[in-house]
Amino acid sequence: MIRNLLLVALGGAGGSVLRYLLSNINTSFPWGTFAVNVLGSFLIGLLVGLMSKGVLSPEMKLLLVTGFCGGFTTFSTFANESFSMMKAGDVLLTALYVGASVIIGILAVWGGMTLSNISIRG
């Protein structure tokens, strides 16, 4: 169990550092975050595909999928889960998951910012 935690932590650290470096691109459009989300989604697709063929070990999954991709972007996990539901034929559930995640996620950001403004002023 300790070895698994270390693999996830090592991969997560690498993914987080790379996300930080790419996300620091300052323009009017968040190109860094966009690139991280697209690259992370591509990478998790590639890694999950390789795992399904037996090319990657369960330890490499912990290091690269759970750790690196998880630290790099959780959007890749969201995209992979959405694709898996769609592939399984759950079109309505996929649409509900994607729509609710985006809308509720944006509302949650708004709610958190609103709450932080109230607690700072109070």
Short mmCIF file of C-alpha atoms in Angstrom, two decimals:
data_model
loop_
_atom_site.label_atom_id
_atom_site.label_comp_id
_atom_site.label_asym_id
_atom_site.label_seq_id
_atom_site.Cartn_x
_atom_site.Cartn_y
_atom_site.Cartn_z
CA MET A 1 0.00 0.00 0.00
CA ILE A 2 2.85 2.43 0.84
CA ARG A 3 4.47 1.69 -2.53
CA ASN A 4 1.18 2.50 -4.32
CA LEU A 5 0.84 5.77 -2.42
CA LEU A 6 4.40 6.71 -3.33
CA LEU A 7 3.77 5.97 -7.01
CA VAL A 8 0.64 8.17 -7.02
CA ALA A 9 2.44 10.94 -5.10
CA LEU A 10 5.45 10.89 -7.43
CA GLY A 11 3.29 10.99 -10.55
CA GLY A 12 1.03 13.66 -9.04
CA ALA A 13 3.99 15.86 -8.19
CA GLY A 14 5.29 15.68 -11.74
CA GLY A 15 1.88 16.38 -13.24
CA SER A 16 1.24 19.29 -10.89
CA VAL A 17 4.57 20.93 -11.67
CA LEU A 18 4.02 20.60 -15.42
CA ARG A 19 0.48 21.98 -15.09
CA TYR A 20 1.86 24.95 -13.15
CA LEU A 21 4.45 25.68 -15.82
CA LEU A 22 1.96 25.45 -18.70
CA SER A 23 -0.81 27.34 -16.89
CA ASN A 24 1.46 30.36 -16.35
CA ILE A 25 1.03 31.43 -19.97
CA ASN A 26 -0.71 34.79 -19.55
CA THR A 27 -2.96 35.85 -22.43
CA SER A 28 -6.57 37.00 -22.71
CA PHE A 29 -7.57 33.36 -23.42
CA PRO A 30 -6.41 30.71 -20.95
CA TRP A 31 -4.29 28.82 -23.49
CA GLY A 32 -2.18 27.14 -20.82
CA THR A 33 -5.18 25.61 -19.07
CA PHE A 34 -6.75 24.71 -22.40
CA ALA A 35 -3.54 22.96 -23.47
CA VAL A 36 -3.31 21.13 -20.14
CA ASN A 37 -6.90 19.88 -20.46
CA VAL A 38 -6.48 18.73 -24.07
CA LEU A 39 -3.04 17.18 -23.51
CA GLY A 40 -4.20 15.50 -20.31
CA SER A 41 -7.26 14.07 -22.06
CA PHE A 42 -5.13 12.75 -24.93
CA LEU A 43 -2.59 11.29 -22.51
CA ILE A 44 -5.16 9.51 -20.34
CA GLY A 45 -6.78 8.07 -23.49
CA LEU A 46 -3.42 6.82 -24.71
CA LEU A 47 -2.48 5.34 -21.32
CA VAL A 48 -5.85 3.66 -20.71
CA GLY A 49 -5.69 2.25 -24.25
CA LEU A 50 -2.20 0.87 -23.62
CA MET A 51 -3.35 -0.60 -20.31
CA SER A 52 -6.25 -2.38 -21.99
CA LYS A 53 -3.70 -4.06 -24.29
CA GLY A 54 -1.56 -5.13 -21.32
CA VAL A 55 1.31 -2.82 -22.29
CA LEU A 56 1.28 -0.94 -18.96
CA SER A 57 1.39 -2.57 -15.54
CA PRO A 58 -0.97 -1.68 -12.69
CA GLU A 59 1.96 0.14 -11.06
CA MET A 60 2.43 2.28 -14.17
CA LYS A 61 -1.30 3.04 -14.09
CA LEU A 62 -0.92 4.36 -10.55
CA LEU A 63 2.13 6.43 -11.52
CA LEU A 64 0.92 7.79 -14.86
CA VAL A 65 -2.91 7.71 -14.90
CA THR A 66 -3.85 8.26 -11.26
CA GLY A 67 -0.74 10.21 -10.30
CA PHE A 68 0.56 12.16 -13.28
CA CYS A 69 -2.73 12.73 -15.11
CA GLY A 70 -4.52 13.37 -11.81
CA GLY A 71 -1.93 15.98 -10.86
CA PHE A 72 -1.78 17.39 -14.37
CA THR A 73 -5.53 17.80 -14.83
CA THR A 74 -8.67 16.27 -13.40
CA PHE A 75 -10.32 17.27 -16.67
CA SER A 76 -8.65 14.25 -18.26
CA THR A 77 -10.40 11.97 -15.77
CA PHE A 78 -13.70 13.78 -16.42
CA ALA A 79 -13.23 13.35 -20.17
CA ASN A 80 -12.30 9.67 -19.80
CA GLU A 81 -15.31 8.93 -17.56
CA SER A 82 -17.60 10.76 -19.99
CA PHE A 83 -16.20 8.83 -22.93
CA SER A 84 -16.59 5.51 -21.07
CA MET A 85 -20.26 6.25 -20.32
CA MET A 86 -20.85 7.29 -23.94
CA LYS A 87 -19.06 4.17 -25.23
CA ALA A 88 -21.28 2.04 -22.98
CA GLY A 89 -24.31 3.59 -24.70
CA ASP A 90 -25.41 5.75 -21.77
CA VAL A 91 -26.01 8.83 -23.93
CA LEU A 92 -28.54 10.46 -21.60
CA LEU A 93 -26.44 9.78 -18.50
CA THR A 94 -23.35 11.11 -20.32
CA ALA A 95 -25.14 14.32 -21.30
CA LEU A 96 -26.44 14.72 -17.75
CA TYR A 97 -22.98 14.16 -16.27
CA VAL A 98 -21.24 16.55 -18.67
CA GLY A 99 -23.91 19.25 -18.46
CA ALA A 100 -24.28 19.05 -14.71
CA SER A 101 -20.51 18.99 -14.14
CA VAL A 102 -19.96 22.14 -16.21
CA ILE A 103 -22.99 24.11 -14.98
CA ILE A 104 -22.74 23.07 -11.33
CA GLY A 105 -18.95 23.52 -11.43
CA ILE A 106 -19.34 27.12 -12.63
CA LEU A 107 -22.07 27.74 -10.04
CA ALA A 108 -19.81 26.25 -7.35
CA VAL A 109 -17.03 28.67 -8.31
CA TRP A 110 -19.50 31.54 -8.11
CA GLY A 111 -20.78 30.26 -4.74
CA GLY A 112 -17.29 29.94 -3.33
CA MET A 113 -16.35 33.43 -4.49
CA THR A 114 -19.58 34.84 -3.10
CA LEU A 115 -18.97 33.13 0.24
CA SER A 116 -15.39 34.39 0.36
CA ASN A 117 -16.62 37.95 -0.20
CA ILE A 118 -19.15 37.63 2.62
CA SER A 119 -16.64 36.18 5.09
CA ILE A 120 -14.00 38.79 4.24
CA ARG A 121 -16.41 41.68 4.72
CA GLY A 122 -18.01 40.16 7.81
#
